[in-house]
PDB file of C-alpha atoms in Angstrom:
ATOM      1  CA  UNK A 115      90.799 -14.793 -50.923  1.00  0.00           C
ATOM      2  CA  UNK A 116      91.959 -11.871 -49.160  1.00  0.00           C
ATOM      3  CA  UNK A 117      92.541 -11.899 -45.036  1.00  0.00           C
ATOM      4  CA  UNK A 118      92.165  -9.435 -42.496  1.00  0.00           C
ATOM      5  CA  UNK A 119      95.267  -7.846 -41.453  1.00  0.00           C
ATOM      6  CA  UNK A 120      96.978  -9.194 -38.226  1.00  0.00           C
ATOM      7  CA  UNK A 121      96.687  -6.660 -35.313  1.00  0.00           C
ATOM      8  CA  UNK A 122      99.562  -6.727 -33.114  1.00  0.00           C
ATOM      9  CA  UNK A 123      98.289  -6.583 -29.652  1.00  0.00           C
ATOM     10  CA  UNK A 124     100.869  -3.693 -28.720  1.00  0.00           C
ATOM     11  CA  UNK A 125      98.429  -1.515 -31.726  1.00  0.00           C
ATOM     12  CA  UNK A 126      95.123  -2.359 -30.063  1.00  0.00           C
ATOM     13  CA  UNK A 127      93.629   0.132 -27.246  1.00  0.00           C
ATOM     14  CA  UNK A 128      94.356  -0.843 -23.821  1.00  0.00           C
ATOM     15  CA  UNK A 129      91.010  -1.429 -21.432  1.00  0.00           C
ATOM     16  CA  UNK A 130      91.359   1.822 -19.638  1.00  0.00           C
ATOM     17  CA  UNK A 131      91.294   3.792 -23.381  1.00  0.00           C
ATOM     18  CA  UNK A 132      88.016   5.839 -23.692  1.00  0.00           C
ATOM     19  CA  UNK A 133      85.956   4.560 -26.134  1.00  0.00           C
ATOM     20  CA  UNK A 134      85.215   7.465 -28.901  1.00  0.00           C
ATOM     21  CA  UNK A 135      82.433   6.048 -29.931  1.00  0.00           C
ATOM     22  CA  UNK A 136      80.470   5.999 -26.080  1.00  0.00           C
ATOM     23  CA  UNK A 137      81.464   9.967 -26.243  1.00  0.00           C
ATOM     24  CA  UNK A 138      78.459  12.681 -27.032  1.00  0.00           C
ATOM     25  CA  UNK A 139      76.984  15.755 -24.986  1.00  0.00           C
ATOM     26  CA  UNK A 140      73.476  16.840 -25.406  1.00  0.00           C
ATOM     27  CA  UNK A 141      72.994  20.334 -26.239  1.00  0.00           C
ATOM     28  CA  UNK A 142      70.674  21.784 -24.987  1.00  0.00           C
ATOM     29  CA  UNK A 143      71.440  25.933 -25.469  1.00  0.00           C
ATOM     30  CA  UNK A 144      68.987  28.283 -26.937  1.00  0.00           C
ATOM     31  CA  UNK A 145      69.200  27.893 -30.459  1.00  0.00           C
ATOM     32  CA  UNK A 146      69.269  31.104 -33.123  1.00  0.00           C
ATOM     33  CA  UNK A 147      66.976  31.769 -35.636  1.00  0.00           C
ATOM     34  CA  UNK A 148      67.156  34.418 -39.076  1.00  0.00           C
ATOM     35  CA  UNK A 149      65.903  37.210 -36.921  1.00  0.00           C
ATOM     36  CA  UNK A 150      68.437  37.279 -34.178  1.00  0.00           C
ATOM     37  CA  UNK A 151      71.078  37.586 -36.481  1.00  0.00           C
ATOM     38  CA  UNK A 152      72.811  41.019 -37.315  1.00  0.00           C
ATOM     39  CA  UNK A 153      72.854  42.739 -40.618  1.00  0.00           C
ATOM     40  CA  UNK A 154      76.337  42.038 -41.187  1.00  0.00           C
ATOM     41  CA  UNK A 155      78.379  38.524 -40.401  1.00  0.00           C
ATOM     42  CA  UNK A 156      81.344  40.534 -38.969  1.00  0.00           C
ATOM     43  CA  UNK A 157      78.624  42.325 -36.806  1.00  0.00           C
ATOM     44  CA  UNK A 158      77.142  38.659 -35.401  1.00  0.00           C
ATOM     45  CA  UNK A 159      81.155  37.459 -35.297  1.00  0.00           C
ATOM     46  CA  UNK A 160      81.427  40.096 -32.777  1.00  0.00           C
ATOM     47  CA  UNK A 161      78.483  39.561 -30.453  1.00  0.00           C
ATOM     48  CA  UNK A 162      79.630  35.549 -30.622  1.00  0.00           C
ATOM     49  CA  UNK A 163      83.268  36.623 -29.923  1.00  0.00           C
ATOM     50  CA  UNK A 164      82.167  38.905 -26.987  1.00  0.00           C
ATOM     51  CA  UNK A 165      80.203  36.036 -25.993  1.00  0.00           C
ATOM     52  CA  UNK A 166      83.490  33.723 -25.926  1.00  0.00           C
ATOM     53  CA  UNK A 167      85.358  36.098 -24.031  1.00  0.00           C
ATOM     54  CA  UNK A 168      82.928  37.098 -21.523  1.00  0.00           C
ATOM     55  CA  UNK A 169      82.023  32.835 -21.039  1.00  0.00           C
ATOM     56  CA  UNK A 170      86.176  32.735 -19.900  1.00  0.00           C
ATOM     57  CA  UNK A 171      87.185  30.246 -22.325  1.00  0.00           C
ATOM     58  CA  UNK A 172      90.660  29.757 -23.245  1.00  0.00           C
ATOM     59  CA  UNK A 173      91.696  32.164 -25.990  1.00  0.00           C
ATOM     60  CA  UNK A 174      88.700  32.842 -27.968  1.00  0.00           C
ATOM     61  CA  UNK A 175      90.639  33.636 -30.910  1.00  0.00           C
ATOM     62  CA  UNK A 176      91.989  30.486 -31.397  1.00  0.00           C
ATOM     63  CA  UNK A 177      90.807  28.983 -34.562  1.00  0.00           C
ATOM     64  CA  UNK A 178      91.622  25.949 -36.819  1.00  0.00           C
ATOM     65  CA  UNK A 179      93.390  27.886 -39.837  1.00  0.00           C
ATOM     66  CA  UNK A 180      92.788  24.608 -43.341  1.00  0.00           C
ATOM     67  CA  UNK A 181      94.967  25.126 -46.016  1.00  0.00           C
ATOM     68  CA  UNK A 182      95.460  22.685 -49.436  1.00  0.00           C
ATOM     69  CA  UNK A 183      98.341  22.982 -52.287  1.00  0.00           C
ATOM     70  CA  UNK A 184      97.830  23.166 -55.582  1.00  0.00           C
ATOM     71  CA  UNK A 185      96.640  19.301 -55.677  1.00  0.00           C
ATOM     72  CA  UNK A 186      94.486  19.622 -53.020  1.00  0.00           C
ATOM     73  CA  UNK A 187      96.194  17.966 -49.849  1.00  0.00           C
ATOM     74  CA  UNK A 188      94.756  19.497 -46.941  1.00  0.00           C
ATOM     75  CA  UNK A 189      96.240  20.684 -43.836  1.00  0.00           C
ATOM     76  CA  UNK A 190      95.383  21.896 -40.548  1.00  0.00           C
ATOM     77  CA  UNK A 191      97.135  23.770 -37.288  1.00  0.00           C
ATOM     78  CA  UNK A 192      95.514  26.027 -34.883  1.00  0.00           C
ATOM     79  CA  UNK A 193      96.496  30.121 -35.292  1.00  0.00           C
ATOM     80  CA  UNK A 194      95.657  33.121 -33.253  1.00  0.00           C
ATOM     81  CA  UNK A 195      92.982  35.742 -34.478  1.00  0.00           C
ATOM     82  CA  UNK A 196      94.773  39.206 -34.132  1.00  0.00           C
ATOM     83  CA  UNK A 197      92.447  41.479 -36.063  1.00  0.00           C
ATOM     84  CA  UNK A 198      89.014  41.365 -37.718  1.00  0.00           C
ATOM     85  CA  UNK A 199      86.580  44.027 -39.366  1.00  0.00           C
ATOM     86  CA  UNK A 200      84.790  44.417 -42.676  1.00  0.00           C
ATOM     87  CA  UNK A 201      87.649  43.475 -44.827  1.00  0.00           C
ATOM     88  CA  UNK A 202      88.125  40.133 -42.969  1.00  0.00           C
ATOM     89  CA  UNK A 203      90.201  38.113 -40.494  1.00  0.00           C
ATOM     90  CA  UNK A 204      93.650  38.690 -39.714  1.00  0.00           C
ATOM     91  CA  UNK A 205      96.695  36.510 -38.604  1.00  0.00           C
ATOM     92  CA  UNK A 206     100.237  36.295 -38.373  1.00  0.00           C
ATOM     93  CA  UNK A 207     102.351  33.938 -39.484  1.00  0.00           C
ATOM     94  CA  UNK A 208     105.914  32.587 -41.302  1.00  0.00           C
ATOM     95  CA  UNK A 209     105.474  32.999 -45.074  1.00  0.00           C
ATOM     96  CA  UNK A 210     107.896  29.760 -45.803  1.00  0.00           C
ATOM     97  CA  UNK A 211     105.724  27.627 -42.969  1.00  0.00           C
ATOM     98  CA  UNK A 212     103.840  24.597 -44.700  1.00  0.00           C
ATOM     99  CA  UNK A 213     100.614  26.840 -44.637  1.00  0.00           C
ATOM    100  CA  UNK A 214     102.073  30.257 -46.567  1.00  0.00           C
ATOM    101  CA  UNK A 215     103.212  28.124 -48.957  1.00  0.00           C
ATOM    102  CA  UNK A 216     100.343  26.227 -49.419  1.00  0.00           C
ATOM    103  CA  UNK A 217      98.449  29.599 -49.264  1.00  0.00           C
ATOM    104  CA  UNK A 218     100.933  31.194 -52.371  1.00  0.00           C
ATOM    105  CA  UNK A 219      99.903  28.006 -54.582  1.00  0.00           C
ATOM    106  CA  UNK A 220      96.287  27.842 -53.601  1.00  0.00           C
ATOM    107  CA  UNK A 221      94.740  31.160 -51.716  1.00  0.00           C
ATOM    108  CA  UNK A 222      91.261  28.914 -50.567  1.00  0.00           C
ATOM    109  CA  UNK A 223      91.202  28.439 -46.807  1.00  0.00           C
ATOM    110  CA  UNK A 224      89.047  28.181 -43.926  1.00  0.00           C
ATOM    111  CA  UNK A 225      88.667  28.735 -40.204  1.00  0.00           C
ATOM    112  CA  UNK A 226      87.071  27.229 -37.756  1.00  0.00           C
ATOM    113  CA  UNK A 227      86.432  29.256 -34.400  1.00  0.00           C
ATOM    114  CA  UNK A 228      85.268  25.795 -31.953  1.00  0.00           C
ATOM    115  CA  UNK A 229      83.692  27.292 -29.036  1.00  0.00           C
ATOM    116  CA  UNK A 230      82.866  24.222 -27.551  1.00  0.00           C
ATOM    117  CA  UNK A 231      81.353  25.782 -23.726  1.00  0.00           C
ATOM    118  CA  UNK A 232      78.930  27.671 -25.299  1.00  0.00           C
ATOM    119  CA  UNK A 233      78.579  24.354 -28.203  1.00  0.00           C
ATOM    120  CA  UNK A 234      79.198  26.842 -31.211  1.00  0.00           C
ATOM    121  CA  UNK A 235      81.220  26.983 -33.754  1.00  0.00           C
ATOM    122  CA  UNK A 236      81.847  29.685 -36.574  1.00  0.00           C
ATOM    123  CA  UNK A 237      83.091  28.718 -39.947  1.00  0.00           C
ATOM    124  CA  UNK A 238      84.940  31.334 -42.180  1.00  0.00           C
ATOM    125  CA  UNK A 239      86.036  30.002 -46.316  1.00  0.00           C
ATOM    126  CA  UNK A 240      87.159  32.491 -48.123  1.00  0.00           C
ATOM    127  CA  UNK A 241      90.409  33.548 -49.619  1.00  0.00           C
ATOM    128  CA  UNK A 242      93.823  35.031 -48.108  1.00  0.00           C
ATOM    129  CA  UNK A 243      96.143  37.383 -49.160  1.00  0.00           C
ATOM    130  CA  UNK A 244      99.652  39.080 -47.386  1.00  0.00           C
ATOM    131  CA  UNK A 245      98.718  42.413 -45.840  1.00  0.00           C
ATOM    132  CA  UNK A 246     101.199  45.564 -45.768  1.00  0.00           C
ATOM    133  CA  UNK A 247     104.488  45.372 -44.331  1.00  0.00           C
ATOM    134  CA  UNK A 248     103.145  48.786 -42.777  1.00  0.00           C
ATOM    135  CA  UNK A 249     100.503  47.019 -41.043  1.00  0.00           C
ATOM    136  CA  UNK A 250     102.625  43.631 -40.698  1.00  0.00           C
ATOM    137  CA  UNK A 251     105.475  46.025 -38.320  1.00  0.00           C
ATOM    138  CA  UNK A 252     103.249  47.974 -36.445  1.00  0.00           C
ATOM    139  CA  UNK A 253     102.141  44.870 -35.080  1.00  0.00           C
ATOM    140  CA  UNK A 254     105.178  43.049 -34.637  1.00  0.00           C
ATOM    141  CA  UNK A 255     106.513  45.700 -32.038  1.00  0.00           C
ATOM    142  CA  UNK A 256     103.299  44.938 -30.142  1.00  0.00           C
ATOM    143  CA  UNK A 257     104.584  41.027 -29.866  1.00  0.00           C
ATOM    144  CA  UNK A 258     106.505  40.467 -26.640  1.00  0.00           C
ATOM    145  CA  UNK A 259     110.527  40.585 -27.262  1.00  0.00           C
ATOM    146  CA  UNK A 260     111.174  36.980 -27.273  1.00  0.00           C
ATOM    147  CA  UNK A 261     108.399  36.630 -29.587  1.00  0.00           C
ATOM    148  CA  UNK A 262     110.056  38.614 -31.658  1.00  0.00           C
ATOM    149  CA  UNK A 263     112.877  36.689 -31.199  1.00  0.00           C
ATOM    150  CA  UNK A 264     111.391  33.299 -32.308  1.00  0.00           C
ATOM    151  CA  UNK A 265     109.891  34.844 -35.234  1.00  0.00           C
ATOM    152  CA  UNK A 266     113.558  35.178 -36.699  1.00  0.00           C
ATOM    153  CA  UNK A 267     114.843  32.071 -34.105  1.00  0.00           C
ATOM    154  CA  UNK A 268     112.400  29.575 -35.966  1.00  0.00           C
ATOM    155  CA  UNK A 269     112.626  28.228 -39.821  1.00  0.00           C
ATOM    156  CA  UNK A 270     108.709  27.264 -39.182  1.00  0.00           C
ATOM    157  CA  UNK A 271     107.697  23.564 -40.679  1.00  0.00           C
ATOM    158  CA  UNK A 272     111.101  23.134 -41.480  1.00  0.00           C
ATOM    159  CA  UNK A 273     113.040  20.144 -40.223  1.00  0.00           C
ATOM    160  CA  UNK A 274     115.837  20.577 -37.394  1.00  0.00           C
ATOM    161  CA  UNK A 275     118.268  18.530 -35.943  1.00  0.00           C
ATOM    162  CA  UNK A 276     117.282  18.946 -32.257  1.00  0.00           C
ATOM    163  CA  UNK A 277     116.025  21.323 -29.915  1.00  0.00           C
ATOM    164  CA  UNK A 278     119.378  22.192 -29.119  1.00  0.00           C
ATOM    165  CA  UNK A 279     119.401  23.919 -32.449  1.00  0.00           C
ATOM    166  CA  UNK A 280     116.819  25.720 -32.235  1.00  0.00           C
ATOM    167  CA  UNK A 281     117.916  27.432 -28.512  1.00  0.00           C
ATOM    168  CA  UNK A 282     121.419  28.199 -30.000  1.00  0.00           C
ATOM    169  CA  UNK A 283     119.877  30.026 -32.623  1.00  0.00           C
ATOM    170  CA  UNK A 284     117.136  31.749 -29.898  1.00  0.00           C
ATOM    171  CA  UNK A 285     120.564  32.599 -27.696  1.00  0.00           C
ATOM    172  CA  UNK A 286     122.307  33.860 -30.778  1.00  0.00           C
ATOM    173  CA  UNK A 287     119.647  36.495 -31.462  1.00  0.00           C
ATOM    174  CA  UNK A 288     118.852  37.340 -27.581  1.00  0.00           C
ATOM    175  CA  UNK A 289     122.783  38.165 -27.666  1.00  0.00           C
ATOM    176  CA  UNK A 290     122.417  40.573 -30.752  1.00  0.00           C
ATOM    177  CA  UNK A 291     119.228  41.805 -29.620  1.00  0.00           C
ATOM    178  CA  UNK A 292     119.256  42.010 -25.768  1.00  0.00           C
ATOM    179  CA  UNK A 293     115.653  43.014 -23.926  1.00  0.00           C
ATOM    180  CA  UNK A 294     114.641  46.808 -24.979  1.00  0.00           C
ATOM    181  CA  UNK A 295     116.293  47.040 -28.127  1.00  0.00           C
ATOM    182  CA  UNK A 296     114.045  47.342 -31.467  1.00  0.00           C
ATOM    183  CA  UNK A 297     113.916  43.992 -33.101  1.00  0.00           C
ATOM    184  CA  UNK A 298     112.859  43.870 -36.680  1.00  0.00           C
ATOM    185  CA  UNK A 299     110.151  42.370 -38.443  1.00  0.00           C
ATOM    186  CA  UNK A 300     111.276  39.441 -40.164  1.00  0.00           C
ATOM    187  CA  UNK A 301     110.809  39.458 -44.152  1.00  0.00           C
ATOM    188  CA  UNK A 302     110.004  35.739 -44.079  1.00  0.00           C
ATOM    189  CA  UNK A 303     107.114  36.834 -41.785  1.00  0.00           C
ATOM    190  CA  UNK A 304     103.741  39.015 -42.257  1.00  0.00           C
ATOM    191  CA  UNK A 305      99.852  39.113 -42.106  1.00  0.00           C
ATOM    192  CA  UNK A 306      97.556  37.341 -43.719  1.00  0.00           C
ATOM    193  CA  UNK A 307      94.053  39.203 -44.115  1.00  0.00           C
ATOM    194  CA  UNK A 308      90.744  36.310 -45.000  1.00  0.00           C
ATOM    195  CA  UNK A 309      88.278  38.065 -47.130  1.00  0.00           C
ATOM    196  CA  UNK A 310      84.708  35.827 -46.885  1.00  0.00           C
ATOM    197  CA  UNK A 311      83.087  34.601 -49.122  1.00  0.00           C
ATOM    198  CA  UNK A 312      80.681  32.556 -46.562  1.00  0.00           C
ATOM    199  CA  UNK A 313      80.990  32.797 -43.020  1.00  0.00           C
ATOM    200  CA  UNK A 314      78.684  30.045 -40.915  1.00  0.00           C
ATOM    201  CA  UNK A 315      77.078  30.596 -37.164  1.00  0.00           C
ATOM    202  CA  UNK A 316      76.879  27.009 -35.457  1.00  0.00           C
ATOM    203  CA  UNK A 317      74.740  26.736 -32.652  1.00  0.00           C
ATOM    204  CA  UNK A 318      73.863  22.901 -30.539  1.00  0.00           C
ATOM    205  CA  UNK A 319      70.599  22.273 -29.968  1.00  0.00           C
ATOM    206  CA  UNK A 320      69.104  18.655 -28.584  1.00  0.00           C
ATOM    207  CA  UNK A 321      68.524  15.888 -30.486  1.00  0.00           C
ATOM    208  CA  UNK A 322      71.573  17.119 -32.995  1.00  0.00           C
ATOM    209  CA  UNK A 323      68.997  18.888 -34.396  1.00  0.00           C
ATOM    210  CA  UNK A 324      71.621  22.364 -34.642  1.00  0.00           C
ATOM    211  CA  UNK A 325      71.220  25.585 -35.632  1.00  0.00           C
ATOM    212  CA  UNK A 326      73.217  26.384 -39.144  1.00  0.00           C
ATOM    213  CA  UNK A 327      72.456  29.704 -40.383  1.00  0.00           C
ATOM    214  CA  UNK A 328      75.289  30.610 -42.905  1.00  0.00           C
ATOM    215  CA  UNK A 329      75.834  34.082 -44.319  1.00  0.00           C
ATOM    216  CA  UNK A 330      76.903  33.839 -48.174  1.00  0.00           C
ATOM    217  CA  UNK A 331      78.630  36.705 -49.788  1.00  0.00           C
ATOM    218  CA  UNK A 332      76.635  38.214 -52.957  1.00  0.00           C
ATOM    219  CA  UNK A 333      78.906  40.444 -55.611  1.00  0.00           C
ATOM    220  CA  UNK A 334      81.723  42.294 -54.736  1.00  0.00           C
ATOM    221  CA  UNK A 335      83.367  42.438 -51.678  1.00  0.00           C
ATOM    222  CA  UNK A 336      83.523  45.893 -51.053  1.00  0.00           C
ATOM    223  CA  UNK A 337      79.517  46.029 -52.154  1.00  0.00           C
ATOM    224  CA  UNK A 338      79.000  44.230 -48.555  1.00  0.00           C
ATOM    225  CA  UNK A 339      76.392  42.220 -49.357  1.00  0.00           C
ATOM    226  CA  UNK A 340      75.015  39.062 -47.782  1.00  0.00           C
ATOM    227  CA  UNK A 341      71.929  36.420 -48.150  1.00  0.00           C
ATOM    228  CA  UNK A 342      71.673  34.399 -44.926  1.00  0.00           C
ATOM    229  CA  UNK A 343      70.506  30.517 -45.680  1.00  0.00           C
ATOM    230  CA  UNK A 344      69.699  27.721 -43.193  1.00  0.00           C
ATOM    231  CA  UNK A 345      71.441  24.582 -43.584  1.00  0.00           C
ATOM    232  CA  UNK A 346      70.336  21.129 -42.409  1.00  0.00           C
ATOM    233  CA  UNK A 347      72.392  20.258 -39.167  1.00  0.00           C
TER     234      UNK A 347
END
């Protein structure tokens, strides 16, 4: 007969641990229905986004960037928006970091944009692929020069020795590339642009009775068009 598992008492929460399960808010925003949305997802992206910046929260562009490999093990880490438009959502990252090479064996992703003051969220799956190194430089020089630095400084998701190691190697390129001097983009380092296939508008409402109105691409993705669904909260 099998018996539960002892629990040491140093693994159990101590009494002044919030309980996760005693945690909710009630919505109660305005909700959204078909005919408030725009024609185009990247159109209602931007009113939300405007929405986020205008509110004051905490960089709006932040958003929860999912990856798998090729056997489907997921992972997760939060990345910085730095361009969207018709063709999809853009960010930067390391190509060797856990996610780029997750994204060359499997090119399904997602991102989640968690608005939580305003209780929405916005849900992008789609697929990514490397932009231009073109496009990829003229944005690194906008990055701030140590930035730049700890693009090259950094062997992302790779394991190090100590932080000591990793400011040697931040020293070693300040000292080769002091403050005003042109750093280059790193090869190991580039865009990623997220073409759609459905992108989801989250809104709270009371009684977790939410707002899901998802916008689900049809044909090609240059043809630009979309079907807009409602989906049970």
């Amino acid at each position: 007969m099998l018996q539960d598992e002892a629990v040491h008492p140093a693994d159990m929460p101590s009494a002044d641990t919030p309980d996760p399960s005693s945690m909710r808010a009630h919505y109660r925003a305005e909700g959204i229905a078909e005919h408030d949305l725009a024609a185009s997802p990247y159109d209602q992206f931007s009113r939300w986004f405007k929405d986020a910046a205008a509110a004051g929260l905490h960089e709006p562009n932040a958003m929860v960037v999912s990856t798998a490999d090729a056997a489907g093990r997921p992972s997760s880490r939060t990345v910085l928006l730095k361009a969207f438009d018709e063709r999809g959502f853009v960010f930067f990252t390391n190509y060797t970091s856990r996610k780029g090479r997750e994204l060359a064996e499997n090119p399904h992703l997602s991102l989640l944009f968690p608005w939580h003051p305003l209780a929405r969220q916005v849900i992008v799956t789609g697929t990514a692929e490397r932009i231009g190194r073109d496009e990829t430089a003229a944005y690194f020089r906008t990055r701030p020069h140590g930035s730049q630095l700890g693009a090259w400084a950094s062997e992302q998701s790779a394991p190090i020795a100590s932080r000591d190691e990793l400011e040697r190697a931040y020293e070693e390129l300040a000292a080769r590339y002091p403050e005003g001097e042109q750093v280059p983009a790193p090869p190991h380092w580039g865009g990623y642009r997220v073409t759609p296939d459905a992108i989801e508008f989250w809104q709270g409402r009371l009684n977790r009775l939410h707002d899901r109105l998802r916008y689900v691409r049809e044909g090609a993705p240059e043809a630009g068009q979309w079907r807009v669904e409602r989906l049970a909260p």
